[in-house]
Amino acid sequence: MKRFIGLFFMLGLLTSAIEPPLPQTETKKQIVLLIGPPGCGKGTQAAPLSQALQIPHISTGDLFREHMSKNTPLGKAAKQYIDQGSLVPDELVLNMLFERTSQSDCKNGFLLDGFPRTIPQAKALSERLKDAHLIAIHLSLSDEAIIERISGRLSCTHCGLVYHKKYAPPKKKLVCDHCEECLIQRTDDQEEVVKKRLQVYHEQTEPLIHYYAAEKRALKEVDSRGEKDQVFTEILKNLNESLCR
Ligand code: AMP
């Protein structure tokens, strides 16, 4: 119960449309999935959401980037797919993810950003977490807006914080405000690779929207065109509705 106090406190501040909190008997593991095209704001929203919900934020993209920066065998295997804008094969993703979710901080639940990305991944997750309460948030954004957002994106090589050349520039050019390390454009954020990632998204990940919509009330739709705080409030409202059902 304690882990939801932060969520309800923030909801109190952010919106007047508050539903009553969860009943005391709620004990299920809570799994929140952020599904959406590259650049729709999954990573941006995941950090404050993880704080509000008091569950860890797990980004499969970040896990792969960590492996690549350490040059591990998994990092080397994943790099060839990531640099081309393709998906890493399910088997590699699933082993890496389930190793992470078996850690003790995930015992009450977790927030997934960038997973699942294919129907077999979604099925493997459901199979693994049969008794969990799962809610998928679909953050929608048009392809044009995505290309504009991603081609201006800069990422910190050290802490992973994300900036935008035009909309969220760092105080000092190409230097992270938080840890003062260098900012770079990820290889997979270059325009041609982004187009490929979008194609992959439409073909392999978008079917998940129908997959979760078919599961009673497992899918919530959020328009991610708005300001960061507005989108955040909208996600919290949707989660609250789902958690209080
Ligand atoms: P992201 O930071 O979530 O955009 O992920 C960056 C890249 O990592 C993706 O373009 C994929 O190549 C790979 N990746 C991340 N998550 C997955 C996943 N669930 N399944 C397959 N590939 C993934």
mmCIF file of C-alpha atoms and ligand atoms in Angstrom:
data_model
loop_
_atom_site.group_PDB
_atom_site.id
_atom_site.type_symbol
_atom_site.label_atom_id
_atom_site.label_comp_id
_atom_site.label_asym_id
_atom_site.label_seq_id
_atom_site.Cartn_x
_atom_site.Cartn_y
_atom_site.Cartn_z
ATOM 1 C CA MET A 1 0.000 0.000 0.000
ATOM 2 C CA LYS A 2 2.819 2.374 0.990
ATOM 3 C CA ARG A 3 4.180 2.464 -2.535
ATOM 4 C CA PHE A 4 0.978 4.057 -3.787
ATOM 5 C CA ILE A 5 0.977 6.897 -1.274
ATOM 6 C CA GLY A 6 3.311 8.898 -3.515
ATOM 7 C CA LEU A 7 1.008 8.346 -6.490
ATOM 8 C CA PHE A 8 -2.100 9.517 -4.644
ATOM 9 C CA PHE A 9 -0.257 12.479 -3.146
ATOM 10 C CA MET A 10 0.863 13.595 -6.614
ATOM 11 C CA LEU A 11 -2.577 13.017 -8.026
ATOM 12 C CA GLY A 12 -3.959 15.258 -5.291
ATOM 13 C CA LEU A 13 -1.630 18.005 -6.416
ATOM 14 C CA LEU A 14 -2.068 17.500 -10.107
ATOM 15 C CA THR A 15 -5.707 16.786 -10.651
ATOM 16 C CA SER A 16 -8.992 17.325 -8.932
ATOM 17 C CA ALA A 17 -10.500 14.200 -10.530
ATOM 18 C CA ILE A 18 -9.180 11.848 -7.837
ATOM 19 C CA GLU A 19 -10.644 8.439 -7.356
ATOM 20 C CA PRO A 20 -10.548 6.854 -3.880
ATOM 21 C CA PRO A 21 -7.299 5.000 -3.076
ATOM 22 C CA LEU A 22 -6.854 1.279 -3.447
ATOM 23 C CA PRO A 23 -8.576 -0.944 -0.920
ATOM 24 C CA GLN A 24 -6.279 -2.167 1.892
ATOM 25 C CA THR A 25 -6.552 -5.735 0.608
ATOM 26 C CA GLU A 26 -4.717 -4.970 -2.689
ATOM 27 C CA THR A 27 -1.558 -7.080 -2.732
ATOM 28 C CA LYS A 28 -0.996 -7.920 -6.400
ATOM 29 C CA LYS A 29 2.284 -7.112 -8.096
ATOM 30 C CA GLN A 30 1.736 -3.996 -10.254
ATOM 31 C CA ILE A 31 3.223 -3.988 -13.745
ATOM 32 C CA VAL A 32 2.984 -0.813 -15.798
ATOM 33 C CA LEU A 33 3.961 -0.932 -19.483
ATOM 34 C CA LEU A 34 4.719 2.168 -21.534
ATOM 35 C CA ILE A 35 4.072 1.376 -25.177
ATOM 36 C CA GLY A 36 4.594 3.834 -27.991
ATOM 37 C CA PRO A 37 6.790 4.734 -30.955
ATOM 38 C CA PRO A 38 10.406 5.793 -30.445
ATOM 39 C CA GLY A 39 10.504 9.410 -29.249
ATOM 40 C CA CYS A 40 6.961 9.484 -27.824
ATOM 41 C CA GLY A 41 8.323 10.314 -24.363
ATOM 42 C CA LYS A 42 8.413 6.880 -22.696
ATOM 43 C CA GLY A 43 11.785 7.530 -21.040
ATOM 44 C CA THR A 44 10.866 11.094 -20.054
ATOM 45 C CA GLN A 45 7.647 9.987 -18.369
ATOM 46 C CA ALA A 46 9.057 6.809 -16.860
ATOM 47 C CA ALA A 47 11.420 8.515 -14.402
ATOM 48 C CA PRO A 48 8.812 10.613 -12.523
ATOM 49 C CA LEU A 49 6.239 7.816 -12.832
ATOM 50 C CA SER A 50 8.575 5.331 -11.219
ATOM 51 C CA GLN A 51 9.010 7.794 -8.320
ATOM 52 C CA ALA A 52 5.277 8.381 -7.979
ATOM 53 C CA LEU A 53 4.445 4.678 -8.055
ATOM 54 C CA GLN A 54 7.515 3.658 -6.036
ATOM 55 C CA ILE A 55 8.383 0.841 -8.383
ATOM 56 C CA PRO A 56 11.635 0.563 -10.396
ATOM 57 C CA HIS A 57 11.859 1.840 -13.951
ATOM 58 C CA ILE A 58 13.280 -0.775 -16.307
ATOM 59 C CA SER A 59 14.185 0.282 -19.834
ATOM 60 C CA THR A 60 15.369 -2.548 -22.084
ATOM 61 C CA GLY A 61 17.016 0.063 -24.344
ATOM 62 C CA ASP A 62 19.012 1.403 -21.341
ATOM 63 C CA LEU A 63 19.968 -2.143 -20.302
ATOM 64 C CA PHE A 64 21.300 -2.815 -23.813
ATOM 65 C CA ARG A 65 23.178 0.506 -23.866
ATOM 66 C CA GLU A 66 24.781 -0.402 -20.532
ATOM 67 C CA HIS A 67 25.892 -3.761 -21.967
ATOM 68 C CA MET A 68 27.222 -2.026 -25.091
ATOM 69 C CA SER A 69 29.190 0.526 -23.070
ATOM 70 C CA LYS A 70 30.786 -2.334 -21.081
ATOM 71 C CA ASN A 71 31.369 -4.303 -24.299
ATOM 72 C CA THR A 72 29.828 -7.477 -22.835
ATOM 73 C CA PRO A 73 28.991 -10.429 -25.155
ATOM 74 C CA LEU A 74 25.315 -9.403 -24.963
ATOM 75 C CA GLY A 75 26.242 -5.790 -25.745
ATOM 76 C CA LYS A 76 28.241 -6.881 -28.796
ATOM 77 C CA ALA A 77 25.419 -9.117 -30.027
ATOM 78 C CA ALA A 78 22.776 -6.407 -29.531
ATOM 79 C CA LYS A 79 24.782 -3.573 -31.114
ATOM 80 C CA GLN A 80 24.463 -4.820 -34.688
ATOM 81 C CA TYR A 81 20.657 -4.784 -34.430
ATOM 82 C CA ILE A 82 20.377 -1.514 -32.488
ATOM 83 C CA ASP A 83 22.645 0.485 -34.807
ATOM 84 C CA GLN A 84 20.532 -0.559 -37.795
ATOM 85 C CA GLY A 85 17.226 0.290 -36.111
ATOM 86 C CA SER A 86 16.113 -3.367 -35.898
ATOM 87 C CA LEU A 87 14.803 -5.186 -32.861
ATOM 88 C CA VAL A 88 17.145 -7.374 -30.838
ATOM 89 C CA PRO A 89 15.964 -11.028 -31.057
ATOM 90 C CA ASP A 90 13.337 -11.938 -28.445
ATOM 91 C CA GLU A 91 15.450 -14.593 -26.765
ATOM 92 C CA LEU A 92 18.244 -12.127 -25.901
ATOM 93 C CA VAL A 93 15.744 -9.527 -24.664
ATOM 94 C CA LEU A 94 13.785 -11.968 -22.527
ATOM 95 C CA ASN A 95 16.841 -13.419 -20.767
ATOM 96 C CA MET A 96 18.159 -9.947 -19.989
ATOM 97 C CA LEU A 97 14.785 -8.630 -18.814
ATOM 98 C CA PHE A 98 13.826 -11.565 -16.590
ATOM 99 C CA GLU A 99 17.254 -11.528 -14.994
ATOM 100 C CA ARG A 100 16.550 -7.881 -14.041
ATOM 101 C CA THR A 101 12.955 -8.432 -12.872
ATOM 102 C CA SER A 102 13.997 -11.299 -10.599
ATOM 103 C CA GLN A 103 15.940 -8.814 -8.448
ATOM 104 C CA SER A 104 14.519 -7.932 -5.035
ATOM 105 C CA ASP A 105 13.538 -4.335 -5.846
ATOM 106 C CA CYS A 106 10.962 -5.723 -8.322
ATOM 107 C CA LYS A 107 9.054 -7.728 -5.732
ATOM 108 C CA ASN A 108 6.113 -5.256 -5.611
ATOM 109 C CA GLY A 109 6.116 -4.553 -9.331
ATOM 110 C CA PHE A 110 7.941 -2.513 -11.961
ATOM 111 C CA LEU A 111 7.493 -0.042 -14.775
ATOM 112 C CA LEU A 112 8.607 -1.257 -18.214
ATOM 113 C CA ASP A 113 9.730 1.221 -20.845
ATOM 114 C CA GLY A 114 10.349 -0.255 -24.301
ATOM 115 C CA PHE A 115 9.177 -3.758 -23.442
ATOM 116 C CA PRO A 116 7.292 -5.653 -24.801
ATOM 117 C CA ARG A 117 7.920 -4.759 -28.432
ATOM 118 C CA THR A 118 6.570 -7.923 -30.056
ATOM 119 C CA ILE A 119 3.606 -10.220 -29.441
ATOM 120 C CA PRO A 120 5.874 -13.159 -28.399
ATOM 121 C CA GLN A 121 7.499 -10.839 -25.812
ATOM 122 C CA ALA A 122 4.051 -9.862 -24.472
ATOM 123 C CA LYS A 123 3.033 -13.516 -24.226
ATOM 124 C CA ALA A 124 6.263 -14.412 -22.416
ATOM 125 C CA LEU A 125 5.623 -11.595 -19.930
ATOM 126 C CA SER A 126 2.039 -12.719 -19.224
ATOM 127 C CA GLU A 127 3.206 -16.293 -18.824
ATOM 128 C CA ARG A 128 5.873 -15.234 -16.332
ATOM 129 C CA LEU A 129 3.576 -12.919 -14.323
ATOM 130 C CA LYS A 130 0.269 -14.739 -14.324
ATOM 131 C CA ASP A 131 -1.082 -13.178 -11.107
ATOM 132 C CA ALA A 132 0.154 -9.634 -11.576
ATOM 133 C CA HIS A 133 -2.048 -6.608 -12.214
ATOM 134 C CA LEU A 134 -0.866 -5.356 -15.589
ATOM 135 C CA ILE A 135 -1.746 -2.077 -17.237
ATOM 136 C CA ALA A 136 -0.429 -0.891 -20.601
ATOM 137 C CA ILE A 137 -0.298 2.831 -21.396
ATOM 138 C CA HIS A 138 -0.206 3.635 -25.090
ATOM 139 C CA LEU A 139 1.538 6.965 -25.699
ATOM 140 C CA SER A 140 0.521 7.985 -29.195
ATOM 141 C CA LEU A 141 2.358 10.422 -31.488
ATOM 142 C CA SER A 142 2.417 10.992 -35.258
ATOM 143 C CA ASP A 143 5.428 9.913 -37.363
ATOM 144 C CA GLU A 144 6.164 13.566 -38.358
ATOM 145 C CA ALA A 145 6.311 14.685 -34.714
ATOM 146 C CA ILE A 146 8.535 11.712 -33.883
ATOM 147 C CA ILE A 147 11.085 12.527 -36.575
ATOM 148 C CA GLU A 148 11.220 16.154 -35.417
ATOM 149 C CA ARG A 149 11.614 15.137 -31.772
ATOM 150 C CA ILE A 150 14.237 12.437 -32.280
ATOM 151 C CA SER A 151 16.431 14.168 -34.809
ATOM 152 C CA GLY A 152 16.970 16.983 -32.241
ATOM 153 C CA ARG A 153 17.526 14.647 -29.332
ATOM 154 C CA LEU A 154 20.788 14.647 -27.348
ATOM 155 C CA SER A 155 21.619 12.035 -24.698
ATOM 156 C CA CYS A 156 24.106 12.140 -21.849
ATOM 157 C CA THR A 157 26.823 9.512 -22.255
ATOM 158 C CA HIS A 158 27.046 9.128 -18.472
ATOM 159 C CA CYS A 159 23.615 9.428 -16.784
ATOM 160 C CA GLY A 160 21.395 8.941 -19.849
ATOM 161 C CA LEU A 161 19.440 12.199 -19.350
ATOM 162 C CA VAL A 162 17.787 13.288 -22.578
ATOM 163 C CA TYR A 163 17.723 16.852 -23.986
ATOM 164 C CA HIS A 164 16.411 18.413 -27.197
ATOM 165 C CA LYS A 165 18.438 20.913 -29.274
ATOM 166 C CA LYS A 166 15.394 23.182 -29.698
ATOM 167 C CA TYR A 167 12.821 22.312 -27.007
ATOM 168 C CA ALA A 168 14.934 21.305 -23.990
ATOM 169 C CA PRO A 169 18.517 22.496 -24.587
ATOM 170 C CA PRO A 170 21.222 22.023 -21.939
ATOM 171 C CA LYS A 171 22.522 25.162 -20.195
ATOM 172 C CA LYS A 172 25.995 24.649 -21.743
ATOM 173 C CA LYS A 173 26.243 23.400 -25.345
ATOM 174 C CA LEU A 174 26.660 19.586 -25.476
ATOM 175 C CA VAL A 175 27.251 19.321 -21.694
ATOM 176 C CA CYS A 176 24.853 17.570 -19.307
ATOM 177 C CA ASP A 177 23.328 19.948 -16.688
ATOM 178 C CA HIS A 178 23.172 17.093 -14.209
ATOM 179 C CA CYS A 179 26.595 15.382 -14.371
ATOM 180 C CA GLU A 180 28.573 17.678 -16.721
ATOM 181 C CA GLU A 181 29.464 14.793 -19.061
ATOM 182 C CA CYS A 182 29.248 15.005 -22.875
ATOM 183 C CA LEU A 183 25.961 14.949 -24.742
ATOM 184 C CA ILE A 184 25.802 13.013 -28.013
ATOM 185 C CA GLN A 185 23.298 12.087 -30.688
ATOM 186 C CA ARG A 186 22.737 8.312 -30.425
ATOM 187 C CA THR A 187 23.659 6.428 -33.622
ATOM 188 C CA ASP A 188 20.091 5.101 -33.725
ATOM 189 C CA ASP A 189 18.667 8.652 -33.422
ATOM 190 C CA GLN A 190 19.981 9.633 -36.883
ATOM 191 C CA GLU A 191 17.150 10.358 -39.282
ATOM 192 C CA GLU A 192 17.566 7.319 -41.575
ATOM 193 C CA VAL A 193 17.741 4.952 -38.611
ATOM 194 C CA VAL A 194 14.710 6.634 -37.013
ATOM 195 C CA LYS A 195 12.692 5.963 -40.184
ATOM 196 C CA LYS A 196 13.670 2.292 -39.989
ATOM 197 C CA ARG A 197 12.750 2.178 -36.266
ATOM 198 C CA LEU A 198 9.346 3.649 -37.085
ATOM 199 C CA GLN A 199 8.739 1.031 -39.756
ATOM 200 C CA VAL A 200 9.707 -1.693 -37.275
ATOM 201 C CA TYR A 201 7.399 -0.102 -34.696
ATOM 202 C CA HIS A 202 4.397 -0.128 -37.037
ATOM 203 C CA GLU A 203 5.027 -3.699 -38.150
ATOM 204 C CA GLN A 204 6.039 -5.422 -34.925
ATOM 205 C CA THR A 205 5.063 -3.312 -31.913
ATOM 206 C CA GLU A 206 1.797 -1.624 -32.923
ATOM 207 C CA PRO A 207 -0.089 -4.967 -32.927
ATOM 208 C CA LEU A 208 0.411 -4.912 -29.139
ATOM 209 C CA ILE A 209 -2.140 -2.090 -28.891
ATOM 210 C CA HIS A 210 -4.868 -4.445 -30.119
ATOM 211 C CA TYR A 211 -3.431 -7.303 -28.069
ATOM 212 C CA TYR A 212 -3.763 -5.369 -24.776
ATOM 213 C CA ALA A 213 -7.011 -3.659 -25.789
ATOM 214 C CA ALA A 214 -8.523 -7.110 -26.188
ATOM 215 C CA GLU A 215 -7.687 -7.841 -22.546
ATOM 216 C CA LYS A 216 -10.410 -6.189 -20.491
ATOM 217 C CA ARG A 217 -9.328 -2.656 -19.487
ATOM 218 C CA ALA A 218 -5.619 -3.511 -19.772
ATOM 219 C CA LEU A 219 -4.949 -0.671 -22.208
ATOM 220 C CA LYS A 220 -5.181 3.093 -21.640
ATOM 221 C CA GLU A 221 -4.669 5.640 -24.407
ATOM 222 C CA VAL A 222 -2.719 8.846 -23.761
ATOM 223 C CA ASP A 223 -2.012 11.499 -26.390
ATOM 224 C CA SER A 224 1.659 12.427 -25.970
ATOM 225 C CA ARG A 225 1.586 15.613 -28.060
ATOM 226 C CA GLY A 226 1.123 17.850 -25.008
ATOM 227 C CA GLU A 227 3.596 19.355 -22.546
ATOM 228 C CA LYS A 228 5.542 16.886 -20.408
ATOM 229 C CA ASP A 229 3.592 17.721 -17.188
ATOM 230 C CA GLN A 230 0.248 17.537 -18.950
ATOM 231 C CA VAL A 231 1.053 14.064 -20.343
ATOM 232 C CA PHE A 232 2.279 12.970 -16.901
ATOM 233 C CA THR A 233 -1.009 14.047 -15.244
ATOM 234 C CA GLU A 234 -2.964 12.208 -17.915
ATOM 235 C CA ILE A 235 -0.983 8.994 -17.364
ATOM 236 C CA LEU A 236 -1.509 9.202 -13.583
ATOM 237 C CA LYS A 237 -5.248 9.721 -14.035
ATOM 238 C CA ASN A 238 -5.443 6.639 -16.242
ATOM 239 C CA LEU A 239 -3.390 4.553 -13.840
ATOM 240 C CA ASN A 240 -5.518 5.635 -10.915
ATOM 241 C CA GLU A 241 -8.699 4.608 -12.727
ATOM 242 C CA SER A 242 -7.164 1.238 -13.454
ATOM 243 C CA LEU A 243 -5.754 0.662 -9.951
ATOM 244 C CA CYS A 244 -9.054 1.610 -8.302
ATOM 245 C CA ARG A 245 -11.226 -0.550 -10.464
HETATM 246 P P1 AMP B 1 14.905 2.316 -26.901
HETATM 247 O O1 AMP B 1 15.902 3.071 -26.102
HETATM 248 O O2 AMP B 1 13.796 1.737 -26.061
HETATM 249 O O3 AMP B 1 14.384 3.095 -28.087
HETATM 250 O O4 AMP B 1 15.675 1.022 -27.498
HETATM 251 C C1 AMP B 1 16.786 1.181 -28.344
HETATM 252 C C2 AMP B 1 16.951 -0.057 -29.182
HETATM 253 O O5 AMP B 1 17.182 -1.193 -28.335
HETATM 254 C C3 AMP B 1 15.742 -0.449 -30.010
HETATM 255 O O6 AMP B 1 15.668 0.270 -31.244
HETATM 256 C C4 AMP B 1 15.994 -1.946 -30.219
HETATM 257 O O7 AMP B 1 16.990 -2.161 -31.197
HETATM 258 C C5 AMP B 1 16.572 -2.362 -28.876
HETATM 259 N N1 AMP B 1 15.491 -2.799 -27.958
HETATM 260 C C6 AMP B 1 15.088 -2.183 -26.816
HETATM 261 N N2 AMP B 1 14.081 -2.849 -26.246
HETATM 262 C C7 AMP B 1 13.816 -3.915 -27.054
HETATM 263 C C8 AMP B 1 12.858 -4.953 -27.027
HETATM 264 N N3 AMP B 1 11.934 -5.039 -26.060
HETATM 265 N N4 AMP B 1 12.887 -5.865 -28.024
HETATM 266 C C9 AMP B 1 13.804 -5.805 -29.012
HETATM 267 N N5 AMP B 1 14.723 -4.830 -29.122
HETATM 268 C C10 AMP B 1 14.733 -3.881 -28.145
#
